[in-house]
Coordinates of C-alpha atoms and ligand atoms in Angstrom, one line a residue:
M1 CA -15.1 -35.8 3.4
S2 CA -11.7 -34.7 2.2
I3 CA -8.1 -36.0 2.6
Y4 CA -7.4 -32.3 4.2
T5 CA -7.6 -32.9 7.8
G6 CA -6.1 -32.0 11.2
P7 CA -5.8 -29.1 13.1
V8 CA -3.7 -27.4 10.4
F9 CA -5.9 -27.6 7.6
E10 CA -8.9 -26.5 10.2
M11 CA -7.4 -23.8 10.7
A12 CA -6.7 -22.2 7.0
R13 CA -10.2 -23.5 6.3
T14 CA -11.8 -21.5 9.1
Q15 CA -9.6 -18.9 8.1
F16 CA -10.7 -19.2 4.2
H17 CA -14.4 -19.0 5.3
R18 CA -13.7 -15.9 7.3
I19 CA -12.1 -14.0 4.5
A20 CA -15.1 -15.8 2.3
D21 CA -18.0 -14.3 4.0
H22 CA -16.2 -11.0 3.8
L23 CA -15.9 -11.1 0.9
A24 CA -19.7 -12.5 0.2
I25 CA -18.3 -15.5 -2.0
P26 CA -21.4 -17.5 -2.8
A27 CA -21.3 -21.2 -1.0
D28 CA -21.0 -22.8 -4.5
E29 CA -18.0 -21.3 -5.1
R30 CA -16.1 -21.4 -2.3
D31 CA -14.9 -25.6 -2.2
R32 CA -13.3 -24.6 -5.7
L33 CA -11.6 -21.7 -4.3
L34 CA -10.6 -24.1 -0.8
Y35 CA -9.4 -27.3 -1.9
P36 CA -6.1 -28.5 -3.8
K37 CA -5.9 -29.4 -7.6
R38 CA -3.8 -32.3 -7.0
A39 CA -2.3 -34.0 -4.0
I40 CA 0.0 -36.4 -4.3
A41 CA 1.2 -39.0 -1.9
V42 CA 4.1 -41.5 -2.4
S43 CA 6.3 -44.0 -0.8
C44 CA 10.2 -43.4 -0.2
P45 CA 12.0 -46.2 0.2
I46 CA 15.8 -46.0 1.2
H47 CA 18.8 -47.7 2.1
R48 CA 19.9 -46.8 5.9
D49 CA 23.8 -46.8 6.4
D50 CA 23.1 -49.9 8.7
G51 CA 22.1 -52.1 5.8
T52 CA 18.1 -52.2 6.1
T53 CA 15.7 -50.6 4.3
A54 CA 13.1 -47.7 5.4
V55 CA 10.2 -46.4 3.6
F56 CA 9.7 -42.8 4.4
Q57 CA 6.2 -41.2 3.0
G58 CA 6.2 -38.0 1.3
Y59 CA 3.5 -35.7 0.0
R60 CA 3.3 -32.9 -2.5
V61 CA -0.6 -30.8 -2.8
Q62 CA -0.8 -28.3 -5.5
H63 CA -3.6 -26.3 -4.9
H64 CA -4.6 -24.5 -7.8
L65 CA -3.0 -23.9 -11.8
T66 CA -5.1 -20.9 -12.5
L67 CA -1.9 -18.6 -12.6
G68 CA 0.7 -20.0 -13.5
P69 CA 2.9 -22.9 -12.2
T70 CA 3.1 -23.7 -8.2
K71 CA 5.1 -22.8 -6.2
G72 CA 6.1 -23.7 -2.8
G73 CA 8.5 -25.1 0.0
T74 CA 8.9 -28.9 0.8
R75 CA 9.5 -29.4 4.9
F76 CA 11.1 -32.4 6.0
A77 CA 9.9 -32.8 9.6
P78 CA 7.7 -35.2 11.7
S79 CA 4.6 -33.6 11.8
V80 CA 4.1 -34.0 8.0
D81 CA 0.8 -35.0 6.8
I82 CA -1.6 -34.2 4.0
G83 CA -3.5 -32.0 6.3
E84 CA -0.3 -29.7 7.3
V85 CA 1.1 -29.6 3.5
G86 CA -2.2 -29.0 2.0
A87 CA -3.0 -25.9 4.6
L88 CA 0.5 -24.7 3.7
A89 CA -0.6 -24.7 -0.1
V90 CA -3.6 -22.7 0.2
W91 CA -1.5 -19.8 2.3
M92 CA 1.1 -20.0 -0.5
S93 CA -1.5 -19.6 -2.6
W94 CA -3.0 -16.3 -1.1
K95 CA 0.5 -15.2 -0.5
C96 CA 1.9 -14.9 -4.2
A97 CA -1.6 -13.3 -5.2
L98 CA -0.8 -10.4 -2.7
A99 CA 2.8 -10.1 -3.8
G100 CA 1.3 -10.0 -7.2
L101 CA 3.3 -13.2 -8.4
P102 CA 2.6 -15.6 -11.6
Y103 CA 2.3 -18.5 -9.5
G104 CA -0.6 -20.4 -7.4
G105 CA 0.4 -22.4 -4.2
A106 CA 2.3 -25.9 -3.4
K107 CA 3.9 -27.4 -0.4
G108 CA 5.3 -30.7 -0.3
G109 CA 7.1 -32.7 2.6
V110 CA 8.3 -35.9 4.1
T111 CA 7.6 -37.3 7.6
V112 CA 10.6 -37.7 9.1
D113 CA 13.0 -36.3 11.6
P114 CA 16.0 -35.1 9.5
R115 CA 18.2 -35.1 11.9
S116 CA 17.5 -38.7 12.7
L117 CA 19.6 -39.0 9.3
S118 CA 23.4 -39.4 8.2
R119 CA 24.1 -37.4 5.4
H120 CA 24.1 -40.3 3.1
E121 CA 20.8 -41.1 4.5
L122 CA 19.5 -37.5 4.0
E123 CA 20.6 -37.1 0.6
A124 CA 19.4 -41.0 -0.8
L125 CA 15.9 -39.8 0.6
S126 CA 16.1 -36.3 -0.9
R127 CA 17.0 -37.7 -4.3
R128 CA 14.1 -40.2 -3.9
Y129 CA 11.8 -37.8 -3.2
M130 CA 12.2 -36.1 -6.0
Q131 CA 12.9 -38.9 -8.1
E132 CA 8.7 -39.6 -7.0
M133 CA 7.9 -36.2 -8.0
I134 CA 9.3 -35.8 -11.5
P135 CA 6.2 -37.0 -13.2
F136 CA 4.0 -34.4 -11.4
V137 CA 6.3 -31.4 -10.9
G138 CA 8.2 -28.8 -14.0
P139 CA 9.5 -25.8 -14.2
H140 CA 6.1 -25.0 -16.2
T141 CA 3.9 -27.0 -13.8
D142 CA 5.3 -27.3 -10.1
V143 CA 8.5 -25.4 -8.7
M144 CA 10.0 -26.6 -5.3
A145 CA 12.0 -24.7 -2.9
P146 CA 13.5 -25.1 1.1
D147 CA 11.4 -24.7 3.6
M148 CA 11.5 -26.1 7.1
G149 CA 13.6 -28.9 7.9
T150 CA 15.4 -28.5 3.7
N151 CA 18.3 -26.5 3.1
E152 CA 20.1 -25.2 -0.2
Q153 CA 22.0 -28.9 -0.3
I154 CA 18.9 -30.5 -0.4
M155 CA 17.4 -27.9 -3.7
A156 CA 20.8 -28.7 -5.0
W157 CA 20.1 -32.8 -4.7
F158 CA 16.4 -32.4 -6.1
M159 CA 17.7 -30.0 -9.3
D160 CA 20.7 -32.5 -9.9
T161 CA 18.2 -35.6 -9.7
Y162 CA 15.5 -34.2 -11.8
S163 CA 18.0 -32.9 -14.6
M164 CA 19.6 -36.7 -14.4
Y165 CA 16.5 -37.9 -15.7
Q166 CA 15.5 -34.8 -18.3
G167 CA 19.6 -35.8 -19.7
Q168 CA 20.5 -31.5 -19.1
T169 CA 20.8 -29.3 -16.4
V170 CA 17.3 -27.9 -15.1
M171 CA 17.8 -25.1 -12.7
E172 CA 14.6 -23.7 -12.9
I173 CA 13.2 -26.4 -11.1
V174 CA 13.6 -25.7 -7.6
T175 CA 14.7 -22.3 -6.0
G176 CA 16.3 -21.6 -3.1
K177 CA 19.6 -23.8 -4.8
P178 CA 23.3 -22.8 -3.8
V179 CA 24.7 -20.1 -6.1
A180 CA 27.1 -22.2 -7.7
V181 CA 24.2 -24.3 -9.1
G182 CA 22.0 -21.2 -10.4
G183 CA 20.7 -20.1 -7.3
T184 CA 20.1 -16.4 -7.3
L185 CA 21.7 -14.3 -4.7
G186 CA 20.5 -13.2 -1.1
R187 CA 17.3 -16.0 -1.6
K188 CA 18.7 -17.3 2.1
E189 CA 18.8 -13.8 3.1
A190 CA 15.2 -13.0 1.6
T191 CA 12.7 -13.9 4.0
G192 CA 14.3 -13.0 7.5
R193 CA 15.0 -9.7 5.5
G194 CA 11.9 -9.1 4.3
V195 CA 10.7 -9.9 7.9
A196 CA 13.0 -6.9 9.0
Y197 CA 12.0 -4.6 6.6
L198 CA 8.4 -4.8 7.0
V199 CA 9.0 -4.8 11.1
E200 CA 10.3 -1.7 10.3
R201 CA 7.6 -0.1 8.3
A202 CA 5.2 -1.0 11.3
M203 CA 7.1 0.3 13.8
G204 CA 7.3 3.7 11.6
R205 CA 3.7 3.6 11.2
L206 CA 3.4 3.1 15.5
G207 CA 5.9 6.2 15.9
V208 CA 8.8 3.8 17.8
P209 CA 12.3 4.1 16.1
M210 CA 14.1 0.9 15.6
A211 CA 17.4 1.9 17.4
G212 CA 17.1 0.2 21.2
A213 CA 13.9 -1.1 20.5
T214 CA 13.6 -5.0 22.0
A215 CA 13.2 -8.0 20.4
I216 CA 12.0 -12.1 20.7
V217 CA 12.6 -14.4 17.9
Q218 CA 11.1 -18.4 18.5
G219 CA 12.9 -20.6 16.1
F220 CA 16.9 -19.8 14.8
G221 CA 16.8 -21.4 11.4
N222 CA 17.2 -20.1 8.4
V223 CA 14.3 -17.5 9.0
G224 CA 14.9 -16.6 12.7
S225 CA 18.8 -15.9 12.6
V226 CA 18.3 -13.7 9.5
T227 CA 15.6 -12.2 10.7
V228 CA 17.9 -11.4 14.3
A229 CA 20.5 -10.4 12.4
S230 CA 18.6 -8.0 10.0
L231 CA 17.1 -6.3 13.1
A232 CA 20.3 -6.2 14.9
D233 CA 21.8 -4.2 11.8
R234 CA 18.9 -1.7 12.1
G235 CA 19.5 -1.3 16.4
V236 CA 17.4 -3.5 17.7
K237 CA 18.1 -5.3 20.9
L238 CA 17.4 -9.0 21.1
I239 CA 16.4 -9.9 24.6
G240 CA 14.9 -13.4 24.4
V241 CA 15.6 -16.3 21.6
S242 CA 14.8 -20.2 21.5
D243 CA 14.8 -22.9 19.0
H244 CA 14.4 -26.4 19.6
T245 CA 17.3 -27.0 21.9
A246 CA 17.2 -24.5 23.8
C247 CA 16.0 -20.5 25.1
Y248 CA 17.7 -18.0 26.8
A249 CA 16.7 -13.9 27.5
D250 CA 18.7 -11.3 29.1
P251 CA 16.5 -8.0 29.3
R252 CA 20.2 -6.1 28.8
G253 CA 20.5 -8.0 25.2
L254 CA 22.0 -10.9 23.9
D255 CA 25.0 -10.6 22.2
V256 CA 23.9 -11.4 18.5
S257 CA 27.0 -12.0 16.7
A258 CA 28.2 -14.6 19.4
L259 CA 24.8 -16.1 19.1
L260 CA 25.3 -16.7 14.9
Q261 CA 28.9 -17.9 15.4
H262 CA 28.0 -20.2 18.1
V263 CA 24.6 -21.3 15.6
D264 CA 27.0 -21.6 12.2
K265 CA 29.2 -24.1 14.2
A266 CA 26.8 -25.9 16.7
G267 CA 23.7 -26.1 14.2
I268 CA 21.8 -25.4 17.2
L269 CA 21.2 -22.6 19.8
A270 CA 22.0 -25.2 23.3
G271 CA 25.7 -24.5 24.5
F272 CA 25.8 -21.1 23.9
S273 CA 25.6 -19.9 27.7
T274 CA 24.7 -21.3 30.8
E275 CA 23.7 -17.8 32.5
A276 CA 20.4 -16.5 30.1
L277 CA 19.0 -19.6 30.4
A278 CA 14.8 -19.1 30.3
D279 CA 11.8 -21.1 30.3
P280 CA 10.7 -21.5 26.6
A281 CA 6.9 -21.6 27.7
G282 CA 6.9 -17.9 28.8
L283 CA 8.9 -16.6 26.1
L284 CA 6.5 -15.1 23.9
A285 CA 4.9 -13.6 26.9
R286 CA 7.5 -11.6 28.0
P287 CA 7.6 -7.8 27.2
C288 CA 8.7 -6.7 24.3
D289 CA 8.3 -4.0 21.3
I290 CA 8.9 -6.8 18.1
L291 CA 7.7 -10.3 18.9
V292 CA 8.6 -13.0 16.1
P293 CA 7.0 -16.3 15.9
A294 CA 9.5 -18.0 13.4
A295 CA 9.4 -21.6 14.2
M296 CA 6.0 -23.4 13.7
E297 CA 2.2 -23.5 13.2
R298 CA 0.1 -22.6 16.2
V299 CA 2.2 -21.4 19.0
I300 CA 0.1 -18.9 19.8
D301 CA -3.8 -20.2 20.9
A302 CA -6.2 -17.2 22.3
A303 CA -4.5 -18.0 25.9
M304 CA -1.2 -16.6 24.8
A305 CA -2.8 -14.1 22.9
K306 CA -4.3 -12.6 25.9
R307 CA -1.1 -12.9 27.5
L308 CA 1.0 -11.0 24.6
Q309 CA 2.9 -7.6 25.9
C310 CA 4.7 -6.7 22.2
R311 CA 4.0 -3.7 20.5
V312 CA 4.5 -5.4 16.7
L313 CA 3.8 -9.1 16.0
A314 CA 5.7 -10.0 12.7
E315 CA 4.2 -13.7 12.0
A316 CA 7.7 -15.0 10.4
A317 CA 6.3 -18.6 10.6
N318 CA 3.6 -20.2 8.7
G319 CA 0.1 -20.2 10.6
P320 CA 1.8 -19.5 14.1
T321 CA -1.4 -17.6 14.9
T322 CA -4.6 -19.3 15.4
P323 CA -8.1 -17.9 14.4
D324 CA -9.3 -18.3 17.8
A325 CA -6.5 -16.2 18.9
D326 CA -7.1 -13.4 15.8
E327 CA -10.3 -13.1 17.5
V328 CA -8.5 -12.1 20.8
L329 CA -6.3 -9.8 18.5
E330 CA -9.2 -8.1 17.3
Q331 CA -9.9 -6.5 20.6
R332 CA -6.1 -5.8 21.3
P333 CA -4.8 -3.0 18.4
E334 CA -2.6 -1.7 20.7
I335 CA -0.9 -4.8 18.9
F336 CA 0.7 -4.5 15.4
V337 CA 0.0 -8.1 13.6
L338 CA 1.8 -8.5 9.8
P339 CA 0.3 -11.0 9.1
D340 CA 2.5 -14.3 7.7
I341 CA 1.0 -14.3 4.2
L342 CA 2.9 -10.3 4.2
C343 CA 5.3 -11.0 6.8
N344 CA 7.5 -14.0 5.5
A345 CA 6.6 -13.2 1.6
G346 CA 10.2 -12.2 0.9
G347 CA 11.2 -16.3 0.6
V348 CA 8.9 -16.6 -2.4
I349 CA 8.9 -12.9 -3.9
V350 CA 13.1 -14.0 -4.0
S351 CA 12.4 -17.7 -5.4
Y352 CA 10.2 -15.9 -8.0
F353 CA 13.3 -14.0 -8.7
E354 CA 15.6 -16.9 -8.6
W355 CA 13.5 -18.6 -11.4
V356 CA 13.4 -16.2 -13.4
Q357 CA 16.7 -15.6 -13.6
D358 CA 17.2 -19.0 -14.1
L359 CA 14.8 -19.1 -17.7
Q360 CA 16.5 -16.0 -18.3
Q361 CA 20.2 -17.5 -18.1
F362 CA 21.1 -13.8 -17.1
F363 CA 22.0 -13.3 -13.0
W364 CA 21.2 -10.5 -11.1
D365 CA 23.8 -8.9 -8.6
E366 CA 22.6 -8.9 -4.9
A367 CA 22.1 -5.4 -4.6
E368 CA 19.1 -5.8 -7.0
V369 CA 17.4 -8.5 -5.7
T370 CA 17.7 -6.9 -2.6
D371 CA 15.7 -3.6 -4.0
R372 CA 13.5 -5.5 -6.1
L373 CA 12.5 -7.0 -2.7
Y374 CA 11.4 -4.5 -1.1
R375 CA 10.0 -3.0 -3.5
V376 CA 7.5 -5.8 -3.7
L377 CA 7.0 -6.0 -0.2
Q378 CA 6.2 -2.4 0.1
R379 CA 3.9 -2.5 -2.6
A380 CA 2.1 -5.4 -0.8
F381 CA 2.5 -3.6 2.5
A382 CA 1.2 -0.6 1.3
Q383 CA -2.4 -2.2 -0.4
V384 CA -2.8 -4.2 3.1
M385 CA -2.6 -1.1 5.2
E386 CA -5.0 1.0 2.7
R387 CA -7.6 -2.1 2.5
A388 CA -7.4 -2.6 6.5
G389 CA -7.8 1.1 7.2
R390 CA -11.0 1.1 3.9
E391 CA -13.3 -1.8 5.2
G392 CA -12.1 -1.6 9.1
V393 CA -10.8 -4.7 9.3
S394 CA -7.5 -6.4 10.7
H395 CA -4.1 -6.7 8.6
R396 CA -4.6 -10.6 7.9
T397 CA -8.1 -10.3 6.9
A398 CA -7.3 -7.2 4.3
A399 CA -4.4 -9.4 3.0
M400 CA -6.1 -12.2 3.1
A401 CA -8.9 -11.0 1.3
I402 CA -6.6 -9.2 -1.4
G403 CA -5.0 -13.0 -1.8
V404 CA -8.1 -14.6 -2.3
Q405 CA -9.9 -12.2 -4.3
K406 CA -7.0 -12.2 -6.9
V407 CA -7.3 -15.9 -7.1
R408 CA -10.8 -15.7 -7.5
D409 CA -11.0 -12.8 -10.5
A410 CA -8.5 -15.3 -12.3
K411 CA -10.8 -18.3 -12.2
Q412 CA -13.6 -16.2 -12.9
A413 CA -12.3 -15.2 -16.0
R414 CA -10.4 -18.6 -17.1
G415 CA -13.7 -21.3 -16.4
L416 CA -13.9 -24.2 -14.5
F417 CA -10.6 -26.0 -15.9
P418 CA -7.9 -25.0 -13.6
Ligands
NAD501 P1 14.2 -24.9 9.8 O1 14.3 -25.6 9.3 O2 16.2 -23.5 9.2 O3 14.4 -23.8 11.5 C1 13.5 -24.4 12.1 C2 13.8 -23.7 13.3 O4 12.8 -23.7 14.1 C3 15.3 -24.4 14.2 O5 16.1 -23.6 14.8 C4 14.3 -25.4 15.3 O6 15.3 -25.3 16.4 C5 13.2 -23.8 15.4 N1 12.1 -25.0 16.4 C6 11.6 -26.1 15.9 N2 10.7 -26.3 17.2 C7 10.8 -25.3 18.0 C8 10.5 -24.9 19.3 N3 9.6 -26.3 19.7 N4 10.5 -24.1 19.6 C9 11.5 -23.3 19.7 N5 12.3 -23.5 18.4 C10 11.6 -24.5 17.5 O7 13.0 -23.5 9.4 P2 12.9 -22.4 8.2 O8 13.1 -22.7 7.1 O9 13.8 -21.3 8.9 O10 11.3 -22.3 8.6 C11 10.5 -21.7 10.0 C12 9.3 -21.2 9.4 O11 9.3 -20.4 8.5 C13 8.2 -22.3 8.6 O12 6.9 -22.0 9.8 C14 8.8 -22.1 7.9 O13 7.0 -22.6 6.7 C15 8.6 -20.6 7.2 N6 8.9 -20.0 6.3 C16 10.2 -20.3 6.0 C17 10.4 -19.6 4.5 C18 12.0 -20.0 4.1 O14 12.0 -19.2 3.3 N7 12.4 -21.1 4.3 C19 9.7 -18.6 4.0 C20 8.4 -18.3 4.4 C21 8.0 -19.0 5.8

């Protein structure tokens, strides 16, 4: 019996066993690779603005410590539980290994709808969560970053809380901070830019030009909005978009700069237009060249996978496609899948650059960050394509096999301890 339960961890477990079968990993080695090294659960009490006290549950899961510190985002969302955070930590391990970063995976989160808190309450919760985590994290133990529901400001509060406890500024304890306090140029844009870069590579292999191609993007937060902007820079036409408040579609193309300006001011898509409103349930199944789920897990199940009408499925979100849907997609070779651990790796790659710059106190310009990001992504993309071709397997199987194999090799070299 394990503490990691629920549909998201089940998904990570099923995917892992498929890869372990493919790599012929013996049964007695599997639990050691799959189950996280540590899980921390904390209660975070805060004073609410109305004078009452509220307690929120927080988690941090550190998957393996074999290759260096663990690294991973912090999610503030109502869905957060130990199973979801555990799955995201496991995926981070395969992602970091695929990109060649010296990290194990981690993930954390608080079970809360951050929109239900005032700014003052959000700051109190962020600081309290980091305060509770201080014994378990550190620049060479576990380095946090943003994820769904968290942002640069929250990373600044995390960094400040940790630094006050240490009695000195420790920038390298979190990544995704504002540039003003040791963040790197290009981090906020990194995940979305990486998605667009890899989509261009995939379209190149299909022989479909980017200019004039059509895209649909689900989610318009950090990752979705930058992906939309970066695809538009490459001449792609956005024909559908959604967030948790609204869904718009127009085959003639939506006005991307007006959308970005609206969300910059309003924070949400609702209120952008009354003309292009569409049904969110059917958005992913609309015909398009490039489909980008950039919001939540498990939005493409087997039934949805049968309905997809895209050329490239770019998994910007973590875990958007269920293992059942993978089986369907393996029978649909006309859809080019960019699996999540490759597609959204830009975020952790530039987080790594931020950590390196903070440790060295030597900061790069944005062109250097982006250029290095594309080089790492290009190498990982080429490795996945080569392995998928050589072994006749799906892109996801190839990407995960590379990641799992690297972690396995390191564990075999070091022994049982880490
Ligand atoms: P975010 O909180 O900035 O944005 C999330 C977006 O999803 C918001 O626009 C929200 O409205 C939308 N959303 C929520 N429920 C929805 C629904 N039912 N239908 C449509 N849209 C919905 O989060 P983010 O940082 O952009 O992360 C999005 C995804 O990308 C997550 O899966 C996250 O794990 C993954 N990811 C993020 C990063 C990063 O650098 N931030 C890196 C790698 C992967």
